[in-house]
PDB file of C-alpha atoms in Angstrom:
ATOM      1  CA  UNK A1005     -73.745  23.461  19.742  1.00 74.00           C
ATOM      2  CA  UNK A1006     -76.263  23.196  23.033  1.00 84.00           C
ATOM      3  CA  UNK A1007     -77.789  26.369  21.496  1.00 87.00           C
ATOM      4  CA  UNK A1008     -79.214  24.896  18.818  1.00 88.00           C
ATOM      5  CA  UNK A1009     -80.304  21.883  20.533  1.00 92.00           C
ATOM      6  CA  UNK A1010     -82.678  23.890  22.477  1.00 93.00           C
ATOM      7  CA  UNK A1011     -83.763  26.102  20.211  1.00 93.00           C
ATOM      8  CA  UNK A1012     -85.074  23.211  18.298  1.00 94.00           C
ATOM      9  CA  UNK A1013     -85.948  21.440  21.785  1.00 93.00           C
ATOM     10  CA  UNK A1014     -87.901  25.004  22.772  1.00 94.00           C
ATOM     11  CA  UNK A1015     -89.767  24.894  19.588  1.00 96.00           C
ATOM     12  CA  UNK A1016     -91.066  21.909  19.446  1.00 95.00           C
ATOM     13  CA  UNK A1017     -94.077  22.773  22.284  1.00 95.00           C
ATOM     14  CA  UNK A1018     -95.361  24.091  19.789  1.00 96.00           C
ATOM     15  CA  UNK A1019     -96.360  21.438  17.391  1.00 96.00           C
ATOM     16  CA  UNK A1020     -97.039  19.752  20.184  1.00 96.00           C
ATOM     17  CA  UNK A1021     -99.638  21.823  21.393  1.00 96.00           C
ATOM     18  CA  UNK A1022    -101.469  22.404  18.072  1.00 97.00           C
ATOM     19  CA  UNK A1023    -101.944  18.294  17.862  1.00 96.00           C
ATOM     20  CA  UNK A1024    -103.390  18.094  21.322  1.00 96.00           C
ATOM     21  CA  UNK A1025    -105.799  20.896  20.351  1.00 96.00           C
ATOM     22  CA  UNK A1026    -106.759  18.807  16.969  1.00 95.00           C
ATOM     23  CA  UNK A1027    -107.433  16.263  19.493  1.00 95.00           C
ATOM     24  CA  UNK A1028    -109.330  18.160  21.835  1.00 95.00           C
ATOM     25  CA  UNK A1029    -111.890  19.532  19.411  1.00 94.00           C
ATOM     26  CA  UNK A1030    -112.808  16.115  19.408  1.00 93.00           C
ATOM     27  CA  UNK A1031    -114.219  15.702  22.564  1.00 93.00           C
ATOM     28  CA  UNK A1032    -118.255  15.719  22.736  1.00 88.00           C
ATOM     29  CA  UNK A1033    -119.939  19.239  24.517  1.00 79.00           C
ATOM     30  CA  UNK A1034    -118.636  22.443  25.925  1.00 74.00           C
ATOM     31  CA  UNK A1035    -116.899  20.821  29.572  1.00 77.00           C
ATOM     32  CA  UNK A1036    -113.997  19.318  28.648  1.00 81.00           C
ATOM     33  CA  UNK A1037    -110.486  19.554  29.608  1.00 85.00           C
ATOM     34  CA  UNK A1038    -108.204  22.499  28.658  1.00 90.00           C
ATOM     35  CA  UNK A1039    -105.429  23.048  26.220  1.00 93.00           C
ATOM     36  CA  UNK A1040    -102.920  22.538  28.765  1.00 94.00           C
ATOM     37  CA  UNK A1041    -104.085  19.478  30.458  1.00 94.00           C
ATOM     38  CA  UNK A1042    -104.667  17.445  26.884  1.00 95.00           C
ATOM     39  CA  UNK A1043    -100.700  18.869  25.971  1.00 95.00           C
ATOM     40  CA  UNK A1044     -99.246  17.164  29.263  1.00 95.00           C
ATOM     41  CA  UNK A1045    -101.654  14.087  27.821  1.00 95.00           C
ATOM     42  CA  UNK A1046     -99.669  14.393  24.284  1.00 95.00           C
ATOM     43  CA  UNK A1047     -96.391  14.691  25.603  1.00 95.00           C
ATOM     44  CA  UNK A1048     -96.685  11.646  27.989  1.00 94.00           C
ATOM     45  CA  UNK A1049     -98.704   9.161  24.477  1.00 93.00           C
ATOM     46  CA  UNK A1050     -95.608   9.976  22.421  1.00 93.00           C
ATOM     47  CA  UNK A1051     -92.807   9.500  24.940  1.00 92.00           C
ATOM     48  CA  UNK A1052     -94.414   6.159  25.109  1.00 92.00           C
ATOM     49  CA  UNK A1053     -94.764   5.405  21.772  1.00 88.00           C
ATOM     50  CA  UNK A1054     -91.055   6.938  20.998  1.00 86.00           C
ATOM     51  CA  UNK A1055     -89.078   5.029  23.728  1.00 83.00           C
ATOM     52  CA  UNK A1056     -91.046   2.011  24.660  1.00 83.00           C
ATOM     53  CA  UNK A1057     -91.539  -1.145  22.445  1.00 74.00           C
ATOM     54  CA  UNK A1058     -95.169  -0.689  21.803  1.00 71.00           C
ATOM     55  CA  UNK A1059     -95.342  -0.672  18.318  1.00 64.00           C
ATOM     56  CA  UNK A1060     -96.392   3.449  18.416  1.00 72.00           C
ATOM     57  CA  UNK A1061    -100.218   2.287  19.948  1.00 77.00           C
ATOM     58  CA  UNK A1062     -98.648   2.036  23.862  1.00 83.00           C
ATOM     59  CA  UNK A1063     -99.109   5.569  24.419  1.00 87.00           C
ATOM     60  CA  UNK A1064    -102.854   6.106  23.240  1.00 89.00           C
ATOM     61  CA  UNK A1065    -103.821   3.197  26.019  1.00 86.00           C
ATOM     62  CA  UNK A1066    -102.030   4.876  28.678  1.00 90.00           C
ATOM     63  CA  UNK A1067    -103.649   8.477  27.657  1.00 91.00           C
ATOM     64  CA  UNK A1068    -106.811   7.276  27.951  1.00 90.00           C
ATOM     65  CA  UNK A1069    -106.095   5.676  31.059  1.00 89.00           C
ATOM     66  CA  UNK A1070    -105.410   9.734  31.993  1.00 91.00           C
ATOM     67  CA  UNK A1071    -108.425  10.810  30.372  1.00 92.00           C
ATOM     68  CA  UNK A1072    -110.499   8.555  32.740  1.00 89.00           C
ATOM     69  CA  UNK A1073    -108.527   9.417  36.102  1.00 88.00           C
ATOM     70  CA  UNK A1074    -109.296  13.160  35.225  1.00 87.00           C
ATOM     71  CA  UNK A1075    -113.278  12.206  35.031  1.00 87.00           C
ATOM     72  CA  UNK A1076    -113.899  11.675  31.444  1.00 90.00           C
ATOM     73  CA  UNK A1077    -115.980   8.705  30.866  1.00 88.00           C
ATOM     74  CA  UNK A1078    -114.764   5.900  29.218  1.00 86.00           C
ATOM     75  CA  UNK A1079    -116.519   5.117  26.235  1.00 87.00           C
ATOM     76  CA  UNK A1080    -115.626   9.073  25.137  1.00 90.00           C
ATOM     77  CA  UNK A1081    -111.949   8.868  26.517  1.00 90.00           C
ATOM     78  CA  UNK A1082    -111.258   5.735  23.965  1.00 88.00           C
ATOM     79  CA  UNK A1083    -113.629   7.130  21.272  1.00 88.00           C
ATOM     80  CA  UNK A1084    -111.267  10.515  20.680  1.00 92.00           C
ATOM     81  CA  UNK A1085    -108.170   8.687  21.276  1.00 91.00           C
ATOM     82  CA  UNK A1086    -109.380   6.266  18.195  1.00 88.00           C
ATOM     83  CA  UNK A1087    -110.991   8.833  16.176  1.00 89.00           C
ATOM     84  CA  UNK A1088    -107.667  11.537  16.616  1.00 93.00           C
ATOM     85  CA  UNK A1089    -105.195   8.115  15.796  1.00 90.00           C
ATOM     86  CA  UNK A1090    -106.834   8.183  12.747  1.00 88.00           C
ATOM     87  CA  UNK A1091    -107.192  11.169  11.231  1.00 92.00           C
ATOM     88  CA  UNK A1092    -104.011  12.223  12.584  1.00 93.00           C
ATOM     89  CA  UNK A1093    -102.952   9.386  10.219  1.00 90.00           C
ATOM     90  CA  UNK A1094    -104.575  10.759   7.026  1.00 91.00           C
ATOM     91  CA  UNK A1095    -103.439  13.766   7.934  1.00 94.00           C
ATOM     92  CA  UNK A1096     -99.949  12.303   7.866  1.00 93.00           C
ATOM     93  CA  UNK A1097    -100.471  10.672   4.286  1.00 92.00           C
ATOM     94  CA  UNK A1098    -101.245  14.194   3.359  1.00 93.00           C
ATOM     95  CA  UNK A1099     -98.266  15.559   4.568  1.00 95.00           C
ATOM     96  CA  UNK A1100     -96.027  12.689   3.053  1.00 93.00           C
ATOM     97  CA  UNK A1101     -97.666  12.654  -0.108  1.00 92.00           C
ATOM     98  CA  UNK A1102     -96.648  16.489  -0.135  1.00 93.00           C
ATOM     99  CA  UNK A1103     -93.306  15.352   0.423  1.00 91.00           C
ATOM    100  CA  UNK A1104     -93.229  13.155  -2.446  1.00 90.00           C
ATOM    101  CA  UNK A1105     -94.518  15.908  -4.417  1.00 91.00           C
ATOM    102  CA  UNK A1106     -92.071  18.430  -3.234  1.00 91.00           C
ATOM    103  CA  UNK A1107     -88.995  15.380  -4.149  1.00 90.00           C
ATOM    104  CA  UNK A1108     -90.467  15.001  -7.567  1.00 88.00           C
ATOM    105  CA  UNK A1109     -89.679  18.671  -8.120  1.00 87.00           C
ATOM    106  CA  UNK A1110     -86.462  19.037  -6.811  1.00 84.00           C
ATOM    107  CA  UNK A1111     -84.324  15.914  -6.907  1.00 81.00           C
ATOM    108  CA  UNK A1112     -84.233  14.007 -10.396  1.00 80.00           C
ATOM    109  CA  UNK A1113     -84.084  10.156  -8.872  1.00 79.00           C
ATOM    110  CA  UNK A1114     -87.306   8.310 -10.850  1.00 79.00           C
ATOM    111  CA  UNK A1115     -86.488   5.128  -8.966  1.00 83.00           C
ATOM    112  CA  UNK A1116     -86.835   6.691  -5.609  1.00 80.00           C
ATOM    113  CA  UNK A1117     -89.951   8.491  -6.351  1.00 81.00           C
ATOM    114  CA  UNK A1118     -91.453   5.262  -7.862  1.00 84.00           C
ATOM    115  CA  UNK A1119     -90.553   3.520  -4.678  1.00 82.00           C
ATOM    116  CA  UNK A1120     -92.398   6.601  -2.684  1.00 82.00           C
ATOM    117  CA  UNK A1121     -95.399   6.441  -4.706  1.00 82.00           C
ATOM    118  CA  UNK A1122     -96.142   2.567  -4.304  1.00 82.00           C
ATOM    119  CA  UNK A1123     -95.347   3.236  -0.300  1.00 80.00           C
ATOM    120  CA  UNK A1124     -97.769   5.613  -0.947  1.00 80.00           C
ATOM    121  CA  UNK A1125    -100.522   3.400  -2.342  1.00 81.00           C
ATOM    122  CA  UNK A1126    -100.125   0.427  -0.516  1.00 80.00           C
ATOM    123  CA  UNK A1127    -100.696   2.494   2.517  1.00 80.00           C
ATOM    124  CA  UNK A1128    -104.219   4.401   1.504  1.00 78.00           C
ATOM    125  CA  UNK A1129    -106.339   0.403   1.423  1.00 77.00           C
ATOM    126  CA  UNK A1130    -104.971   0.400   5.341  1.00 78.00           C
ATOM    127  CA  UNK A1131    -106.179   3.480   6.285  1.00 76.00           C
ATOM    128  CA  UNK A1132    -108.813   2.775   4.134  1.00 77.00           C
ATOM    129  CA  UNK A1133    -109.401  -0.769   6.185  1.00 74.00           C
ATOM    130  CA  UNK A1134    -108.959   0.833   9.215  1.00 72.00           C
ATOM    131  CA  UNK A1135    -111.815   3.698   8.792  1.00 71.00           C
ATOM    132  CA  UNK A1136    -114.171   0.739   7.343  1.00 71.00           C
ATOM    133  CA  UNK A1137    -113.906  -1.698  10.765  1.00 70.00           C
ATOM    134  CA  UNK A1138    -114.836   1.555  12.758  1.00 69.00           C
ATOM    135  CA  UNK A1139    -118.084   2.323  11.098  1.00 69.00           C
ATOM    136  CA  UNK A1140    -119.024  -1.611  10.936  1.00 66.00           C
ATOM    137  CA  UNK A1141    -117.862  -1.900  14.839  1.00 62.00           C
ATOM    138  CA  UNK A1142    -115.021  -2.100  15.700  1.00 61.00           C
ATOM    139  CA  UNK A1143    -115.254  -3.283  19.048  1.00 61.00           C
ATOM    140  CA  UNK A1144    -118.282  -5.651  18.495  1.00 57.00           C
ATOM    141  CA  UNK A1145    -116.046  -7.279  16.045  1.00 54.00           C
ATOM    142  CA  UNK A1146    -112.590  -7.362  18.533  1.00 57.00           C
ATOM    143  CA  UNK A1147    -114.536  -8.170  21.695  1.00 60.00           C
ATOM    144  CA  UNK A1148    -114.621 -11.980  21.452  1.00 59.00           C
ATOM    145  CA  UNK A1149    -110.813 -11.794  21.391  1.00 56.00           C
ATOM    146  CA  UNK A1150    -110.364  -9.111  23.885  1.00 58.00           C
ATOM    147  CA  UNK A1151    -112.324 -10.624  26.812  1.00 57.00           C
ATOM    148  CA  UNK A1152    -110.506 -14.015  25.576  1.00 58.00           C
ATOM    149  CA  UNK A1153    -107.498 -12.484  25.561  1.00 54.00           C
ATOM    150  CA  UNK A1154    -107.772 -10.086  29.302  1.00 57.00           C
ATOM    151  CA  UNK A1155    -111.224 -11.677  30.289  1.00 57.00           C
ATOM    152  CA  UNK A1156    -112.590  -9.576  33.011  1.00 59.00           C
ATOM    153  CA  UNK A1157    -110.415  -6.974  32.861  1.00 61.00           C
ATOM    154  CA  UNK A1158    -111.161  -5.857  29.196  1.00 56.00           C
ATOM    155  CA  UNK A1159    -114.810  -5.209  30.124  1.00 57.00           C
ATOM    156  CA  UNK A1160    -114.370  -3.759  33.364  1.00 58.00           C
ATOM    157  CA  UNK A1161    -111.934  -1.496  31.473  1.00 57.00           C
ATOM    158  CA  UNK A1162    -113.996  -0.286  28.372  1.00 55.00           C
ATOM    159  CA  UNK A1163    -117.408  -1.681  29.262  1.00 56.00           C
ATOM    160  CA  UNK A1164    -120.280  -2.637  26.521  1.00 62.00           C
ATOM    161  CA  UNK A1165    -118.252  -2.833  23.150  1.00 66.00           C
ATOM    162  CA  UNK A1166    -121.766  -1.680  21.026  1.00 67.00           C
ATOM    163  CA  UNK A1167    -121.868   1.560  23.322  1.00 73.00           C
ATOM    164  CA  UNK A1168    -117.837   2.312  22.557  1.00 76.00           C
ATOM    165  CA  UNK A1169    -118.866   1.307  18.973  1.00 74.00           C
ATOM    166  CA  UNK A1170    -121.515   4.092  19.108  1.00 81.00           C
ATOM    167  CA  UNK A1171    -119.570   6.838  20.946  1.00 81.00           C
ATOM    168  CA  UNK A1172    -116.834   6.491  17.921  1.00 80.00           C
ATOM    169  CA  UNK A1173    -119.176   6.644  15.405  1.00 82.00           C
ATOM    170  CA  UNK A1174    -120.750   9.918  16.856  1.00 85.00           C
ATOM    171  CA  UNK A1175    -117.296  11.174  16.652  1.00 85.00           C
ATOM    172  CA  UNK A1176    -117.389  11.306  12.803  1.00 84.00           C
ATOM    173  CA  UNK A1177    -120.844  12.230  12.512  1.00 86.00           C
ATOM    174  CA  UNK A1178    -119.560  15.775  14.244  1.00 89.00           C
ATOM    175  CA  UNK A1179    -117.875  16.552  10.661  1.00 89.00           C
ATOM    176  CA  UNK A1180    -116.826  19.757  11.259  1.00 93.00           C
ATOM    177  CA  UNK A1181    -114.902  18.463  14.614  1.00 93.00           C
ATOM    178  CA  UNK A1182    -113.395  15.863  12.468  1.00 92.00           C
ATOM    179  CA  UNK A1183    -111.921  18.177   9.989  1.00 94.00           C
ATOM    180  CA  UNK A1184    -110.905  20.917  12.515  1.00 95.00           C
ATOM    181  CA  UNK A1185    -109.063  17.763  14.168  1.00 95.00           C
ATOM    182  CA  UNK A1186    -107.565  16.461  10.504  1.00 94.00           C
ATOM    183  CA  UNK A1187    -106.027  20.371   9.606  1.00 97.00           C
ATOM    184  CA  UNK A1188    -104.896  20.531  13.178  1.00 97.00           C
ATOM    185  CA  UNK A1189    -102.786  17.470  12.866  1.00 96.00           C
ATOM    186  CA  UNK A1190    -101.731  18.207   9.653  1.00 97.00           C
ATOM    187  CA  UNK A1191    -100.286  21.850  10.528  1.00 97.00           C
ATOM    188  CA  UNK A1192     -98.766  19.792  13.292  1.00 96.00           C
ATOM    189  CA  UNK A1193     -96.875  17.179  11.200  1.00 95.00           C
ATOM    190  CA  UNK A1194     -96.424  20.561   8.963  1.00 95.00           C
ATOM    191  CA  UNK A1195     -94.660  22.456  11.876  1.00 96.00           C
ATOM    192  CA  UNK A1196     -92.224  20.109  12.524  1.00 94.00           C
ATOM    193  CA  UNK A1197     -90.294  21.163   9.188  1.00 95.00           C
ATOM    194  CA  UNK A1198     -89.372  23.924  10.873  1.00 96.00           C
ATOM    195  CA  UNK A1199     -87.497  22.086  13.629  1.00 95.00           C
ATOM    196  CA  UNK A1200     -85.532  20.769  10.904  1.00 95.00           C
ATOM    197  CA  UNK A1201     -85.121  24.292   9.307  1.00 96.00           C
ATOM    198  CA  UNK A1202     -83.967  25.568  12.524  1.00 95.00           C
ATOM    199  CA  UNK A1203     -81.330  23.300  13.282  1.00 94.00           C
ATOM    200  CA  UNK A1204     -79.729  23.367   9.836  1.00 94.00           C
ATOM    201  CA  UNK A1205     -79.415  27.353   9.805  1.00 93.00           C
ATOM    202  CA  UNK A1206     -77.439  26.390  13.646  1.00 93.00           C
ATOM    203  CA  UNK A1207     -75.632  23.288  11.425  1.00 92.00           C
ATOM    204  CA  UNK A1208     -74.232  26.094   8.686  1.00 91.00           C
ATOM    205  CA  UNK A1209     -75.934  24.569   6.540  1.00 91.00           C
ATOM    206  CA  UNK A1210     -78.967  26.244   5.621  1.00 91.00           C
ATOM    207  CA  UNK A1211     -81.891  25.314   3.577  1.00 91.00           C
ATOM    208  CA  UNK A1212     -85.142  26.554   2.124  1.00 92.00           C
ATOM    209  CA  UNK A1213     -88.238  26.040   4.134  1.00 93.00           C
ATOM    210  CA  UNK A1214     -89.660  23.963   1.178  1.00 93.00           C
ATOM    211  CA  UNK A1215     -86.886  21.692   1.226  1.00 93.00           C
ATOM    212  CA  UNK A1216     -86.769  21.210   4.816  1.00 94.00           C
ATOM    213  CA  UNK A1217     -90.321  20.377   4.810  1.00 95.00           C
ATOM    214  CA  UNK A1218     -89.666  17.852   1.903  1.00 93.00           C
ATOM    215  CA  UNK A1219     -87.020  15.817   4.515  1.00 93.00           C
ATOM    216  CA  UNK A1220     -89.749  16.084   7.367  1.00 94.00           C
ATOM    217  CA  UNK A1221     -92.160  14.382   5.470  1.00 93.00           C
ATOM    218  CA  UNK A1222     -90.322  11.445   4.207  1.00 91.00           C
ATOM    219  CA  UNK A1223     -88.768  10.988   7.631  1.00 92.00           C
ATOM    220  CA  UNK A1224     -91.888  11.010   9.144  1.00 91.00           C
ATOM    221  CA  UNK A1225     -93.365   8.211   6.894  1.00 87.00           C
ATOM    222  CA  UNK A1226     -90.329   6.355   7.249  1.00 85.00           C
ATOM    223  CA  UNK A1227     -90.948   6.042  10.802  1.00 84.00           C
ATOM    224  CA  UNK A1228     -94.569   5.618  10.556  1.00 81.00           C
ATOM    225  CA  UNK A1229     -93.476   2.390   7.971  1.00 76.00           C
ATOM    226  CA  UNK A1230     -90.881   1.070  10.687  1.00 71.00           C
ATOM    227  CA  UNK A1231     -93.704   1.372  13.740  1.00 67.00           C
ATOM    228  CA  UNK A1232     -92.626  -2.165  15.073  1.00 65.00           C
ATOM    229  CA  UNK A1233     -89.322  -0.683  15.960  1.00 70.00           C
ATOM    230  CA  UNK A1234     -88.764   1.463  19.327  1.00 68.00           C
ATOM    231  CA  UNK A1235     -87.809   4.711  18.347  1.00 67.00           C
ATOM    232  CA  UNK A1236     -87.581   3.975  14.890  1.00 69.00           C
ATOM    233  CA  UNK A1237     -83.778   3.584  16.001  1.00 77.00           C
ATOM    234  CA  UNK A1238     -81.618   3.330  12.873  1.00 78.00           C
ATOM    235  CA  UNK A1239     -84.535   4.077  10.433  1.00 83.00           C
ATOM    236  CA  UNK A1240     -84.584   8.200  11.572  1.00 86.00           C
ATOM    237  CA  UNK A1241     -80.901   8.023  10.994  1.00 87.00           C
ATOM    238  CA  UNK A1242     -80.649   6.450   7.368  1.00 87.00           C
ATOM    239  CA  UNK A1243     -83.563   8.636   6.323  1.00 87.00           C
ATOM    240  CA  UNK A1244     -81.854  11.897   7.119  1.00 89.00           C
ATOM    241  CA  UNK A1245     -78.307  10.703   5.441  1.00 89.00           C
ATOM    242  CA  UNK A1246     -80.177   9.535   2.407  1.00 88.00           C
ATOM    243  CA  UNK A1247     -82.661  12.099   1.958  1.00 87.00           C
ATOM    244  CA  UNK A1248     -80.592  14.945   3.218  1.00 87.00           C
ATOM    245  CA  UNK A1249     -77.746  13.762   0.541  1.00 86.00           C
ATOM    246  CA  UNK A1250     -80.064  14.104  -1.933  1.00 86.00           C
ATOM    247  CA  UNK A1251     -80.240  17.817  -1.533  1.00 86.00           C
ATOM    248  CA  UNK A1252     -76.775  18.213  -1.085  1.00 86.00           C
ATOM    249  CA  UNK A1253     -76.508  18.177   2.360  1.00 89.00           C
ATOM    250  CA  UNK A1254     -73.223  16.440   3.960  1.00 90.00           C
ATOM    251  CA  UNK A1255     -73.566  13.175   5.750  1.00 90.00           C
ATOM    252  CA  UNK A1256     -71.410  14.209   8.448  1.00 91.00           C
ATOM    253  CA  UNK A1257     -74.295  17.503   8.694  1.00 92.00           C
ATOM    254  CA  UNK A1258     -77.231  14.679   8.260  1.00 91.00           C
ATOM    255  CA  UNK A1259     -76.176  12.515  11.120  1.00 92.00           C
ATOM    256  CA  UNK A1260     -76.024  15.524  13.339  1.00 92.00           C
ATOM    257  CA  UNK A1261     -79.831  16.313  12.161  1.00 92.00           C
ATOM    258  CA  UNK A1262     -80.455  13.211  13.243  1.00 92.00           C
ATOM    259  CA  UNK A1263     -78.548  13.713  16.600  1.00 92.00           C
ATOM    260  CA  UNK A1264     -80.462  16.841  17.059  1.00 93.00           C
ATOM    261  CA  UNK A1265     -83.419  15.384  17.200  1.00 92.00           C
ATOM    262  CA  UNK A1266     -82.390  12.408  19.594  1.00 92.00           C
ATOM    263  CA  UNK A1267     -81.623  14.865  21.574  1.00 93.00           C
ATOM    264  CA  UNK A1268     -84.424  16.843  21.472  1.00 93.00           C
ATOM    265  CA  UNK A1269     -86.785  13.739  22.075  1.00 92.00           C
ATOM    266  CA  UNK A1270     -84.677  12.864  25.232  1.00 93.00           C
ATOM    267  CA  UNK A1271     -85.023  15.888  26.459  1.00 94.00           C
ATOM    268  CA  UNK A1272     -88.930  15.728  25.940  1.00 93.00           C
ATOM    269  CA  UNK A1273     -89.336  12.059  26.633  1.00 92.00           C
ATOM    270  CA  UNK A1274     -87.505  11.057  29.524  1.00 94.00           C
ATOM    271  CA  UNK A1275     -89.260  13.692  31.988  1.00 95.00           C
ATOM    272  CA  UNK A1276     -92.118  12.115  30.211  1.00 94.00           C
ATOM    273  CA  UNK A1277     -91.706   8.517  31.344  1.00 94.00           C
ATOM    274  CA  UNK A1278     -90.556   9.178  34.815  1.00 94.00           C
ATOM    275  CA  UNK A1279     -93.813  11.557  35.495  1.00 93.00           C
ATOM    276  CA  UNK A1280     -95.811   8.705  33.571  1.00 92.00           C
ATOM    277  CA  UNK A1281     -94.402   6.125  35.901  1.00 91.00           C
ATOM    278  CA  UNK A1282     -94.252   8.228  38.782  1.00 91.00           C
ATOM    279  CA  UNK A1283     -98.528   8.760  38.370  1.00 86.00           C
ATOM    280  CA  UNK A1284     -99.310   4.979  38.304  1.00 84.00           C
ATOM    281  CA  UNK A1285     -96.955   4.299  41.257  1.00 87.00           C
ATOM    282  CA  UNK A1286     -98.766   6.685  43.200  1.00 85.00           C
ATOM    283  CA  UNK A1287    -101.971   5.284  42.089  1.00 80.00           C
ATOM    284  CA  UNK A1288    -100.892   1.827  42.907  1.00 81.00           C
ATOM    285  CA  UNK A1289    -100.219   2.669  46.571  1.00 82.00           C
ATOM    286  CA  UNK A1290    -103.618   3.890  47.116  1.00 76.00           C
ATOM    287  CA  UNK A1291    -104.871   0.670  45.643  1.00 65.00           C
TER     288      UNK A1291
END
């Protein structure tokens, strides 16, 4: 029913809000914006990244384009957005390899946990990749392309590539920040069980916390794997039948999981995009 929907819906704010405060620590000094300004910048990154064909990296452009317009400079508006994309990342291989840990125990299918595991390690050299190009420069290395690819814009945009290159890597050097930022995302990804948990004690089909947290994870690396497709549409449905049936769950309960939380990401998401587009219209007319 339409309560459950929104109790789930209601809920979610506050995962949420504990990711934008991981990435908020992040940001260098004492000013900075609050809590509620850096949720509104959340909620608009992953409506992008959920309903647009960006391949899940749409919505961190267009947040920092917010971070500038409310007076953060530049170099330090792309510099968090970078340095939160990526530990919220490990923090997300944390939180699926607990999921993986949490299947071995409970459902007796080798072949699917062998299958988890090498998803598992084939994704720790990318992350691993991806941390390396940032302390070598990341930008120095990518700005050839980028000012071949959007010439004058590019620079105009982000400026000197070996000052962005610095800014990041002062953003790791601050390694309490960085952790704060990592266990902030990873309660995040953590909290979302309970959406699941919620909506399956409205479903009549309760299950324990542990297990609910189990399905989170997996789904959540199954649409992390399919990034290239919008919404993960198809992906987030197939997860929930398969890894719901493992525990015993119905399909015809697993597809309306999965319809639960379609609906809960049009209710967040479309408000999202029209404010979204609704801001750079207004900023184009004063162009």
């Amino acid at each position: 029913g339409w309560r459950g929907i929104f109790a789930v819906s209601a809920f979610h704010i506050i995962p949420l809000a504990v990711s934008s405060f991981g990435w908020q620590i992040l940001v260098p000094g004492k000013k900075r914006p609050g809590l509620a300004e850096f949720t509104y910048f959340m909620w608009i990154r992953a409506a992008i990244n959920d309903f647009l064909p960006v391949a899940r990296i749409g919505g961190e452009v267009a947040s920092v384009r917010l971070l500038i317009t409310h007076g953060m400079r530049r170099n330090v508006a792309i510099a968090i957005t970078i340095g939160e994309l990526t530990l919220s990342t490990a923090s997300l291989l944390l939180f699926v390899a607990l999921g993986v840990l949490l299947f071995a125990l409970r459902v007796s299918n080798k072949d699917a946990l062998m299958q988890m595991l090498w998803g598992l390690l084939l994704s720790l050299p990318l992350l691993a990749v991806l941390v390396a190009i940032q302390k070598i420069g990341l930008f120095g290395i990518l700005s050839r392309l980028f000012r071949t690819l959007f010439r004058d814009k590019w620079t105009s945009f982000a400026g000197s590539a070996a000052q962005l290159d610095k800014t990041v890597t002062s953003i790791y050097r601050r390694k309490n920040r960085a952790l704060a930022c990592a266990f902030w995302s990873f309660l995040s990804w953590g909290l979302g069980s309970f959406e699941i948990w919620i909506a399956l004690r409205f479903l009549g089909h309760p299950l324990p916390l542990a297990e609910s947290v189990m399905i989170e994870a997996l789904i959540q690396g199954s649409v992390s794997a399919a990034f290239a497709v919008p919404g993960a549409l198809g992906v987030q449905e197939a997860g929930f039948v398969l890894f719901g049936g493992m525990l015993g769950l119905p399909h015809d309960c697993a597809v309306a999981l999965s319809l639960i939380r379609r609906c809960r990401d049009i209710i967040y998401n479309t408000p999202a995009l029209i404010v979204w587009q609704a801001r750079e219209a207004k900023r184009l007319l004063k162009l």
